[in-house]
Structure formats: C-alpha cells, structure tokens
Amino acid sequence: MLNSGCQELAETAAAAFREVFGAEPEGLWAAPGRVNLIGEHTDYNEGFVMPFALPFYAVAAVAKSETWEFHSTYGEGDTVRADALGTSAEDGVAGWAGYLAGTAWALNEAGYPVGPVRVAIHSDVPHGAGLSSSAALECAILIALADLHGHEIDRGEAARIAQKAENEYVGAPTGVLDQSASLLCTEGNVMFMDCRDLSREQVPFDLASEGLQMLVIDTNAPHRHADGEYASRRADCEEAARLLGVPFLRDAPKDAHLDDDRLNRRLRHIVTENERVLDTVKVLEGGSVAGIGDLLTASHASMRDDYEISCAELDSAVDAALGAGALGARMTGGGFGGSAIALVETAAASKVEAAVIEAAAAKGLPTPRVFVARAAAGAHRVA
Ligand code: GLA
C-alpha cells in the first residue's frame, strides 16, 4: 500500500520528466528517508541498528537514454549532463547528482551493467536534517536502474552497492544503516538488523495502540564539521578494536577497558549501545513500546558524554522534551546537528513540541521543526 503523499510526489516527478525531456518516463521508483530508533554509530562496528522508514520519499522518473541526464526539482531545478560516469565525484559527477551517478557506477562495479538514463528526481525528504535524503536518492535510482536493465538484486546486496557509491564515489566513510533502512524497512515495523551479515527482523512498532507518538525534532542546527568528526569517530573505533585485538568493536567483551580515556569512552558507547539495541528488541517483542523510553534516553547520554557527537541544539531538544513529559528522547543519525526523536503520549505531544521550541528560543538557537513520524514502506516501484 502506498501513501497518497508518495503518489503525489510521483506525479510531480513524472511531470518534471515530461517538461525537461519532452518524453514519458519508463517508470517511477520511490525510496524513503529514515530515522534510527536506536543503535547509533554501531553500523561500521558491525553491530546492531534499528531504523524505520519515514513517509518521505525521493521519487525518480527514469527512462533509458544516450547520455546521462540528471534533473532535480529542488534548488535551482538544475539538469546535469555527463557522457561518462568517471570513478568518483572528482573525475565524474559532483554535487547532488553525484549520488545518482555514483550509484550507477557502483552497480557497474558490482557486475550489474547499467547504461545511461535520463532521471527527474522529486523528493520531500528534508535536506540536512539527518534523515538520509542522500540515501533516498541512491536507493531510488538503484532500484530504477536494476529494474530497467533486468537485474534482480537481493536488497541486502543492493544496500551494500549503494553504500559503496557513498563511500567510494561520493567519498563519505559512512556505514550501511541509511541505505539498508531505505531499501529494507517495511510499513508498520522497525527493522532490527545485524550489520555484520545484514540479517534482520521486522519488529511491529504499534505506537497508536498504546496511545503514543514518535516525534521527530529537526533542530535546524547548522552542520559543523560533521564529516571530519564522523571520520574521526570511525578511526577511534578502528584503533580501539586494534588495541583490543578484535576485528570490530562488535566483538569487544562487555568488560573491555582501554587506558586511553577517549578511546575507552568510544568503546563504552559502542558496547553499551549494542546492548541497548538488544534490550529494545526484547521490550518491543514483549509488547511494550512505552517501555523503551529509558533506553532511548540512556542512548542519548552515551552519545553526548562518551561518543561526543551531540551539540547544544540536540541536547536542548532532548532535555526540553523529557522535561515536558516525553517517555524517552535521543538524537538520531550521525550527530553534530540534524534531528532528535521523542517518544510521547499522544495527549502530551503539543506540550512537548511547545517546550522544545521555547527552549531553543530561550537559548538563541534556531527554531526546531517538529513532526509526527510513522513507520512507512521501504523503496518500491510506484504504479
Ligand atoms: C550516518 C551514517 C550511518 C550511521 C549513522 C550513525 O547516518 O550515514 O552509516 O553511521 O550516521 O548511526
């Protein structure tokens, strides 16, 4: 079942395709953004994550062509043309279109040959909000190219291919969380995934039956050094694993300790965060969503104090939400800006929203945007 929003996006993408290319697209493919419920920075440590797809999609209207032509409806509504993909954003296609070109490149690299297409993209995944708008682009074009060229690709393998586009073509050293969320999440569920082998389980996430809502709070914080800090956290984890003599921090014993204080705190975040994911699964499978509140809040404290990836805007949102009665709250995604989530009783949602906005104003921070999340469908072809 599609949400009507997706259908509308698809119509706009198709109209843009007709206008720019003067022809009909061969099809329309949609891929969503995500929030991660819990399990942060665990993906590149081969640990556990728990994302769900948001009902925001990038829709690609696509048809085969002689050269690569990428058009998007946002920003200037620009069109990028390329005769060849190159091997990276530097010698190929840079900017937003690099996510599309990079995914085509990664498909070729993975042994799924794809030829040039024209694409018109229309997306309502918020940009710069830490909700994976770039993974949505990658995953929409990936399933489009696979369908148009007759490749049947397992969705787990597809997630790895999209991750390769991001890592090697675009040049961001991210894990597999965002792409697997976009490709593999299912409506009404939160996905529990082991990033070691991408084995996964869809866990029912029925907020309404408990009178609950999940709020997403986009802090509108400016991104500060997020890329460099992300890479340095990743390097810390690799160094910690090396010192412990384990392949990844996923393999570190629970009581592992490192003398270096900073590395020890990075280690502690990853070890305890993996534990919290497993506990969250248990609580949800035990039939309680309300029961995960404390785990969410503990996860935030660990990211703030041990992993040091929060910021004033995220802390303000989390503290204000908790102060106004949220059952649990945490930043979600990479950190240093972006969004937080708050689990609230439906009756308390507007009070929490007001408190979050007021707290930001009192501190002179940007005004956050708050919306209610629901677990939506993963990437699919739009009829
Ligand atoms: C970003 C990355 C993901 C993951 C998260 C943190 O979203 O793209 O791979 O590492 O940060 O959990």
Tab-separated table of C-alpha atoms and ligand atoms in Angstrom:
chain	number	residue	atom	x	y	z
A	1	MET	CA	0.000	0.000	0.000
A	2	LEU	CA	1.321	3.400	-0.947
A	3	ASN	CA	0.700	6.506	0.997
A	4	SER	CA	-1.002	9.213	-1.014
A	5	GLY	CA	1.984	11.517	-0.470
A	6	CYS	CA	4.148	9.135	-2.456
A	7	GLN	CA	1.657	9.080	-5.310
A	8	GLU	CA	1.631	12.881	-5.443
A	9	LEU	CA	5.414	13.024	-5.439
A	10	ALA	CA	5.451	10.530	-8.294
A	11	GLU	CA	3.072	12.658	-10.344
A	12	THR	CA	5.295	15.700	-9.817
A	13	ALA	CA	8.413	13.707	-10.772
A	14	ALA	CA	6.685	12.437	-13.943
A	15	ALA	CA	5.536	15.951	-14.865
A	16	ALA	CA	9.073	17.297	-14.376
A	17	PHE	CA	10.430	14.496	-16.580
A	18	ARG	CA	7.980	15.372	-19.370
A	19	GLU	CA	8.757	19.041	-19.125
A	20	VAL	CA	12.543	18.727	-19.119
A	21	PHE	CA	12.994	15.802	-21.513
A	22	GLY	CA	9.861	16.114	-23.653
A	23	ALA	CA	9.018	12.400	-23.302
A	24	GLU	CA	7.327	9.922	-20.984
A	25	PRO	CA	9.398	8.196	-18.279
A	26	GLU	CA	9.535	4.391	-18.486
A	27	GLY	CA	8.698	4.149	-14.814
A	28	LEU	CA	8.713	5.722	-11.354
A	29	TRP	CA	10.627	4.453	-8.342
A	30	ALA	CA	10.446	5.722	-4.756
A	31	ALA	CA	12.826	5.366	-1.796
A	32	PRO	CA	12.297	6.818	1.690
A	33	GLY	CA	14.362	8.652	4.280
A	34	ARG	CA	14.655	7.144	7.753
A	35	VAL	CA	15.071	7.693	11.440
A	36	ASN	CA	17.108	5.329	13.531
A	37	LEU	CA	15.205	4.353	16.680
A	38	ILE	CA	18.386	3.228	18.432
A	39	GLY	CA	21.827	1.805	17.586
A	40	GLU	CA	23.973	4.771	16.567
A	41	HIS	CA	27.450	4.536	15.032
A	42	THR	CA	27.211	0.796	15.578
A	43	ASP	CA	26.852	0.012	11.861
A	44	TYR	CA	30.521	0.411	10.899
A	45	ASN	CA	31.437	-1.536	14.034
A	46	GLU	CA	29.456	-4.494	12.636
A	47	GLY	CA	26.883	-4.076	15.401
A	48	PHE	CA	23.114	-3.646	15.642
A	49	VAL	CA	20.799	-0.930	14.325
A	50	MET	CA	17.034	-0.333	14.443
A	51	PRO	CA	15.778	2.110	11.817
A	52	PHE	CA	12.333	2.675	10.411
A	53	ALA	CA	11.425	4.341	7.119
A	54	LEU	CA	9.732	7.731	7.179
A	55	PRO	CA	6.828	8.577	4.873
A	56	PHE	CA	9.109	10.976	2.965
A	57	TYR	CA	10.376	9.794	-0.395
A	58	ALA	CA	12.719	10.602	-3.227
A	59	VAL	CA	10.919	9.611	-6.426
A	60	ALA	CA	12.872	9.010	-9.623
A	61	ALA	CA	11.153	9.219	-13.029
A	62	VAL	CA	13.523	7.369	-15.336
A	63	ALA	CA	13.984	6.286	-18.958
A	64	LYS	CA	16.944	4.852	-20.889
A	65	SER	CA	18.895	7.357	-22.956
A	66	GLU	CA	22.099	8.011	-24.946
A	67	THR	CA	23.836	10.058	-22.237
A	68	TRP	CA	23.411	10.520	-18.503
A	69	GLU	CA	20.997	13.337	-17.683
A	70	PHE	CA	20.068	14.124	-14.107
A	71	HIS	CA	17.377	16.641	-13.271
A	72	SER	CA	16.018	17.574	-9.865
A	73	THR	CA	13.067	19.750	-8.932
A	74	TYR	CA	14.704	21.236	-5.863
A	75	GLY	CA	17.142	24.085	-5.597
A	76	GLU	CA	17.554	25.733	-8.985
A	77	GLY	CA	15.857	22.835	-10.718
A	78	ASP	CA	19.119	22.193	-12.492
A	79	THR	CA	19.994	19.482	-15.003
A	80	VAL	CA	23.407	17.812	-15.007
A	81	ARG	CA	24.607	16.017	-18.155
A	82	ALA	CA	27.533	13.614	-18.450
A	83	ASP	CA	28.840	11.359	-21.226
A	84	ALA	CA	30.700	9.186	-18.740
A	85	LEU	CA	30.338	8.456	-15.019
A	86	GLY	CA	34.045	8.550	-14.172
A	87	THR	CA	35.122	6.783	-10.999
A	88	SER	CA	34.386	9.423	-8.345
A	89	ALA	CA	32.732	12.787	-7.807
A	90	GLU	CA	36.115	14.344	-8.593
A	91	ASP	CA	36.544	12.980	-12.095
A	92	GLY	CA	32.852	12.328	-12.683
A	93	VAL	CA	29.662	13.960	-11.436
A	94	ALA	CA	29.786	16.159	-8.313
A	95	GLY	CA	27.080	17.627	-6.079
A	96	TRP	CA	23.598	16.146	-5.602
A	97	ALA	CA	23.735	14.310	-8.957
A	98	GLY	CA	26.866	12.508	-7.737
A	99	TYR	CA	24.660	10.293	-5.546
A	100	LEU	CA	22.833	9.144	-8.696
A	101	ALA	CA	25.920	8.825	-10.892
A	102	GLY	CA	27.798	7.096	-8.055
A	103	THR	CA	25.066	4.501	-7.665
A	104	ALA	CA	25.155	3.731	-11.401
A	105	TRP	CA	28.955	3.446	-11.156
A	106	ALA	CA	28.667	1.107	-8.136
A	107	LEU	CA	26.161	-1.125	-9.969
A	108	ASN	CA	28.612	-1.482	-12.859
A	109	GLU	CA	31.419	-2.237	-10.401
A	110	ALA	CA	29.303	-4.911	-8.718
A	111	GLY	CA	28.738	-6.725	-12.014
A	112	TYR	CA	25.294	-5.329	-12.815
A	113	PRO	CA	25.932	-3.395	-16.028
A	114	VAL	CA	23.720	-0.354	-16.497
A	115	GLY	CA	23.633	2.119	-19.392
A	116	PRO	CA	22.762	5.810	-19.466
A	117	VAL	CA	19.377	7.065	-18.346
A	118	ARG	CA	17.516	10.324	-18.004
A	119	VAL	CA	16.255	10.943	-14.496
A	120	ALA	CA	13.963	13.525	-12.965
A	121	ILE	CA	14.041	13.491	-9.161
A	122	HIS	CA	11.413	14.920	-6.888
A	123	SER	CA	11.884	14.453	-3.138
A	124	ASP	CA	10.252	15.597	0.079
A	125	VAL	CA	12.881	14.068	2.379
A	126	PRO	CA	14.113	17.106	4.359
A	127	HIS	CA	17.680	18.073	3.464
A	128	GLY	CA	20.409	18.461	6.040
A	129	ALA	CA	18.108	17.127	8.762
A	130	GLY	CA	19.954	13.852	9.295
A	131	LEU	CA	17.042	11.912	7.798
A	132	SER	CA	19.017	10.308	4.929
A	133	SER	CA	17.910	12.351	1.960
A	134	SER	CA	21.019	11.229	0.082
A	135	ALA	CA	20.426	7.524	0.742
A	136	ALA	CA	16.881	8.038	-0.581
A	137	LEU	CA	18.357	9.355	-3.857
A	138	GLU	CA	20.782	6.444	-4.107
A	139	CYS	CA	18.156	3.812	-3.390
A	140	ALA	CA	15.526	5.254	-5.744
A	141	ILE	CA	17.943	5.285	-8.689
A	142	LEU	CA	19.351	1.898	-7.725
A	143	ILE	CA	16.035	0.058	-7.921
A	144	ALA	CA	15.127	2.017	-11.062
A	145	LEU	CA	18.349	1.067	-12.874
A	146	ALA	CA	18.093	-2.552	-11.720
A	147	ASP	CA	14.504	-2.851	-12.997
A	148	LEU	CA	15.183	-1.112	-16.312
A	149	HIS	CA	18.195	-3.327	-17.011
A	150	GLY	CA	16.553	-6.546	-15.834
A	151	HIS	CA	18.847	-7.175	-12.847
A	152	GLU	CA	17.375	-8.960	-9.850
A	153	ILE	CA	19.436	-7.836	-6.907
A	154	ASP	CA	18.945	-9.019	-3.358
A	155	ARG	CA	18.016	-5.977	-1.260
A	156	GLY	CA	20.849	-6.596	1.219
A	157	GLU	CA	23.377	-6.669	-1.604
A	158	ALA	CA	21.711	-3.568	-3.058
A	159	ALA	CA	22.259	-1.757	0.246
A	160	ARG	CA	25.971	-2.606	0.078
A	161	ILE	CA	26.142	-1.324	-3.516
A	162	ALA	CA	24.508	1.988	-2.534
A	163	GLN	CA	26.881	2.237	0.427
A	164	LYS	CA	29.823	1.740	-1.949
A	165	ALA	CA	28.532	4.639	-4.053
A	166	GLU	CA	28.530	6.843	-0.969
A	167	ASN	CA	31.910	5.621	0.342
A	168	GLU	CA	33.931	5.429	-2.853
A	169	TYR	CA	32.254	7.704	-5.403
A	170	VAL	CA	30.934	10.491	-3.163
A	171	GLY	CA	33.717	9.919	-0.621
A	172	ALA	CA	31.815	9.791	2.704
A	173	PRO	CA	33.007	6.967	5.021
A	174	THR	CA	29.518	6.022	6.269
A	175	GLY	CA	28.177	2.618	7.305
A	176	VAL	CA	25.287	0.655	5.796
A	177	LEU	CA	22.497	1.945	8.062
A	178	ASP	CA	20.874	4.540	5.826
A	179	GLN	CA	20.799	2.569	2.588
A	180	SER	CA	19.547	-0.604	4.263
A	181	ALA	CA	16.832	1.360	6.052
A	182	SER	CA	15.646	2.859	2.768
A	183	LEU	CA	15.698	-0.460	0.904
A	184	LEU	CA	14.658	-2.942	3.577
A	185	CYS	CA	12.263	-1.311	6.048
A	186	THR	CA	8.608	-2.300	5.890
A	187	GLU	CA	5.440	-0.434	6.762
A	188	GLY	CA	4.398	-0.518	10.441
A	189	ASN	CA	7.670	-2.064	11.583
A	190	VAL	CA	11.027	-1.070	12.925
A	191	MET	CA	13.849	-3.144	11.458
A	192	PHE	CA	16.296	-4.848	13.791
A	193	MET	CA	19.430	-5.529	11.734
A	194	ASP	CA	22.809	-7.073	12.415
A	195	CYS	CA	25.266	-5.072	10.315
A	196	ARG	CA	27.710	-7.975	10.269
A	197	ASP	CA	25.659	-10.088	7.859
A	198	LEU	CA	22.622	-7.833	7.303
A	199	SER	CA	20.358	-10.464	8.852
A	200	ARG	CA	17.232	-8.742	10.023
A	201	GLU	CA	13.879	-8.963	11.672
A	202	GLN	CA	10.867	-6.686	11.228
A	203	VAL	CA	9.574	-5.816	14.699
A	204	PRO	CA	5.983	-4.476	14.903
A	205	PHE	CA	6.004	-0.863	16.045
A	206	ASP	CA	2.450	-0.041	17.014
A	207	LEU	CA	2.555	3.324	18.724
A	208	ALA	CA	-1.143	4.121	18.320
A	209	SER	CA	-2.439	1.113	20.256
A	210	GLU	CA	-0.563	2.405	23.317
A	211	GLY	CA	-1.696	5.996	22.773
A	212	LEU	CA	1.824	7.037	21.816
A	213	GLN	CA	3.504	9.095	19.129
A	214	MET	CA	7.091	9.379	17.951
A	215	LEU	CA	8.045	12.973	17.344
A	216	VAL	CA	10.913	13.899	15.062
A	217	ILE	CA	12.535	17.191	16.018
A	218	ASP	CA	14.595	18.692	13.202
A	219	THR	CA	16.806	21.109	15.121
A	220	ASN	CA	17.729	23.136	12.014
A	221	ALA	CA	21.209	23.281	13.526
A	222	PRO	CA	23.918	24.288	11.082
A	223	HIS	CA	26.188	21.324	10.327
A	224	ARG	CA	29.546	21.860	11.998
A	225	HIS	CA	32.473	19.698	10.919
A	226	ALA	CA	30.132	16.706	10.772
A	227	ASP	CA	32.150	14.925	8.056
A	228	GLY	CA	35.527	15.269	9.766
A	229	GLU	CA	34.130	14.321	13.176
A	230	TYR	CA	32.360	11.276	11.713
A	231	ALA	CA	35.608	10.072	10.161
A	232	SER	CA	37.499	10.652	13.402
A	233	ARG	CA	34.945	8.609	15.436
A	234	ARG	CA	35.321	5.828	12.939
A	235	ALA	CA	39.108	5.996	13.213
A	236	ASP	CA	38.842	5.915	17.034
A	237	CYS	CA	36.758	2.737	16.833
A	238	GLU	CA	39.234	1.066	14.484
A	239	GLU	CA	42.098	1.999	16.793
A	240	ALA	CA	40.188	0.722	19.862
A	241	ALA	CA	39.466	-2.582	18.114
A	242	ARG	CA	43.117	-2.906	17.115
A	243	LEU	CA	44.273	-2.327	20.715
A	244	LEU	CA	41.802	-4.920	21.982
A	245	GLY	CA	42.827	-7.406	19.292
A	246	VAL	CA	39.292	-7.843	17.946
A	247	PRO	CA	38.201	-7.382	14.301
A	248	PHE	CA	35.465	-4.854	15.189
A	249	LEU	CA	34.158	-3.316	18.425
A	250	ARG	CA	31.111	-5.542	17.995
A	251	ASP	CA	33.446	-8.309	19.163
A	252	ALA	CA	34.738	-6.499	22.272
A	253	PRO	CA	33.937	-8.244	25.568
A	254	LYS	CA	31.451	-6.382	27.793
A	255	ASP	CA	34.084	-5.621	30.417
A	256	ALA	CA	36.728	-4.480	27.914
A	257	HIS	CA	38.745	-1.477	29.046
A	258	LEU	CA	41.330	0.772	27.408
A	259	ASP	CA	43.755	3.009	29.259
A	260	ASP	CA	43.322	5.848	26.801
A	261	ASP	CA	40.337	7.757	28.202
A	262	ARG	CA	38.960	8.938	24.867
A	263	LEU	CA	39.190	5.532	23.214
A	264	ASN	CA	37.711	3.917	26.311
A	265	ARG	CA	34.667	6.176	26.108
A	266	ARG	CA	34.211	5.425	22.382
A	267	LEU	CA	34.441	1.729	23.206
A	268	ARG	CA	31.922	2.058	26.046
A	269	HIS	CA	29.408	3.781	23.774
A	270	ILE	CA	29.571	1.053	21.147
A	271	VAL	CA	29.419	-1.816	23.658
A	272	THR	CA	26.520	-0.324	25.658
A	273	GLU	CA	24.674	0.874	22.534
A	274	ASN	CA	24.674	-2.640	21.078
A	275	GLU	CA	23.290	-3.879	24.419
A	276	ARG	CA	20.583	-1.214	24.342
A	277	VAL	CA	19.505	-2.287	20.861
A	278	LEU	CA	19.136	-5.881	22.032
A	279	ASP	CA	17.196	-4.691	25.099
A	280	THR	CA	14.946	-2.538	22.903
A	281	VAL	CA	14.097	-5.561	20.755
A	282	LYS	CA	13.222	-7.550	23.895
A	283	VAL	CA	10.967	-4.816	25.271
A	284	LEU	CA	9.178	-4.317	21.941
A	285	GLU	CA	8.740	-8.056	21.436
A	286	GLY	CA	7.405	-8.219	24.971
A	287	GLY	CA	4.587	-5.995	23.706
A	288	SER	CA	5.508	-2.593	25.135
A	289	VAL	CA	6.581	0.475	23.180
A	290	ALA	CA	6.364	2.759	26.231
A	291	GLY	CA	8.951	0.534	27.917
A	292	ILE	CA	11.749	1.587	25.554
A	293	GLY	CA	11.744	5.217	26.737
A	294	ASP	CA	14.592	4.869	29.234
A	295	LEU	CA	16.738	3.033	26.701
A	296	LEU	CA	16.348	5.912	24.235
A	297	THR	CA	17.327	8.449	26.876
A	298	ALA	CA	20.310	6.381	28.028
A	299	SER	CA	21.437	6.159	24.407
A	300	HIS	CA	21.413	9.939	24.158
A	301	ALA	CA	23.504	10.325	27.310
A	302	SER	CA	26.038	7.865	25.912
A	303	MET	CA	26.304	9.785	22.625
A	304	ARG	CA	26.576	13.099	24.448
A	305	ASP	CA	29.130	12.090	27.080
A	306	ASP	CA	31.073	9.114	25.695
A	307	TYR	CA	30.850	9.418	21.922
A	308	GLU	CA	30.690	13.230	21.964
A	309	ILE	CA	28.550	13.658	18.859
A	310	SER	CA	25.701	15.738	20.267
A	311	CYS	CA	25.504	19.541	20.212
A	312	ALA	CA	23.666	22.349	22.025
A	313	GLU	CA	20.645	22.158	19.698
A	314	LEU	CA	20.210	18.393	20.094
A	315	ASP	CA	20.732	18.472	23.872
A	316	SER	CA	18.259	21.315	24.207
A	317	ALA	CA	15.616	19.390	22.227
A	318	VAL	CA	16.140	16.186	24.208
A	319	ASP	CA	16.169	17.902	27.627
A	320	ALA	CA	13.113	20.023	26.849
A	321	ALA	CA	11.180	17.007	25.530
A	322	LEU	CA	11.981	14.995	28.657
A	323	GLY	CA	11.166	17.978	30.870
A	324	ALA	CA	7.739	18.238	29.234
A	325	GLY	CA	6.954	14.573	29.897
A	326	ALA	CA	8.412	12.616	26.961
A	327	LEU	CA	8.918	8.946	27.892
A	328	GLY	CA	12.313	8.961	26.208
A	329	ALA	CA	14.310	11.072	23.764
A	330	ARG	CA	17.579	10.940	21.867
A	331	MET	CA	19.426	12.380	18.924
A	332	THR	CA	19.211	10.177	15.827
A	333	GLY	CA	21.668	9.722	12.947
A	334	GLY	CA	25.251	10.869	12.650
A	335	GLY	CA	25.109	13.773	15.126
A	336	PHE	CA	26.523	17.336	15.220
A	337	GLY	CA	23.128	18.670	14.158
A	338	GLY	CA	20.224	17.029	12.400
A	339	SER	CA	17.277	15.560	14.274
A	340	ALA	CA	16.237	14.141	17.626
A	341	ILE	CA	13.316	11.822	18.351
A	342	ALA	CA	10.978	11.873	21.341
A	343	LEU	CA	8.568	9.141	22.408
A	344	VAL	CA	5.477	10.822	23.839
A	345	GLU	CA	1.940	10.111	24.962
A	346	THR	CA	-0.302	11.490	22.236
A	347	ALA	CA	-2.016	13.747	24.771
A	348	ALA	CA	1.355	15.318	25.652
A	349	ALA	CA	2.610	15.818	22.076
A	350	SER	CA	1.725	19.501	21.711
A	351	LYS	CA	3.119	20.309	25.142
A	352	VAL	CA	6.404	18.632	24.200
A	353	GLU	CA	6.512	20.431	20.857
A	354	ALA	CA	5.928	23.800	22.544
A	355	ALA	CA	8.581	23.078	25.184
A	356	VAL	CA	11.180	22.156	22.563
A	357	ILE	CA	10.537	25.344	20.565
A	358	GLU	CA	10.527	27.513	23.699
A	359	ALA	CA	13.782	26.039	24.983
A	360	ALA	CA	15.507	26.738	21.663
A	361	ALA	CA	14.261	30.338	21.654
A	362	ALA	CA	15.438	30.895	25.225
A	363	LYS	CA	18.950	29.761	24.244
A	364	GLY	CA	19.032	31.743	21.000
A	365	LEU	CA	19.091	28.527	18.909
A	366	PRO	CA	17.350	28.025	15.543
A	367	THR	CA	13.643	27.194	15.739
A	368	PRO	CA	13.173	23.416	15.524
A	369	ARG	CA	10.561	21.838	13.270
A	370	VAL	CA	8.565	19.060	14.909
A	371	PHE	CA	6.531	16.386	13.124
A	372	VAL	CA	4.927	13.045	13.949
A	373	ALA	CA	6.725	10.043	12.465
A	374	ARG	CA	5.233	6.781	11.363
A	375	ALA	CA	6.916	3.646	10.095
A	376	ALA	CA	6.430	3.712	6.329
A	377	ALA	CA	7.200	1.357	3.421
A	378	GLY	CA	10.708	0.934	2.053
A	379	ALA	CA	11.808	1.501	-1.547
A	380	HIS	CA	9.378	0.349	-4.249
A	381	ARG	CA	8.276	0.886	-7.828
A	382	VAL	CA	5.319	3.263	-7.999
A	383	ALA	CA	2.424	2.035	-10.103
B	1	GLA	C1	25.082	8.401	9.477
B	1	GLA	C2	25.754	7.327	8.625
B	1	GLA	C3	25.317	5.929	9.048
B	1	GLA	C4	25.471	5.728	10.553
B	1	GLA	C5	24.858	6.899	11.320
B	1	GLA	C6	25.107	6.815	12.796
B	1	GLA	O1	23.707	8.406	9.247
B	1	GLA	O2	25.425	7.528	7.270
B	1	GLA	O3	26.042	4.967	8.345
B	1	GLA	O4	26.802	5.526	10.907
B	1	GLA	O5	25.328	8.150	10.857
B	1	GLA	O6	24.469	5.725	13.356
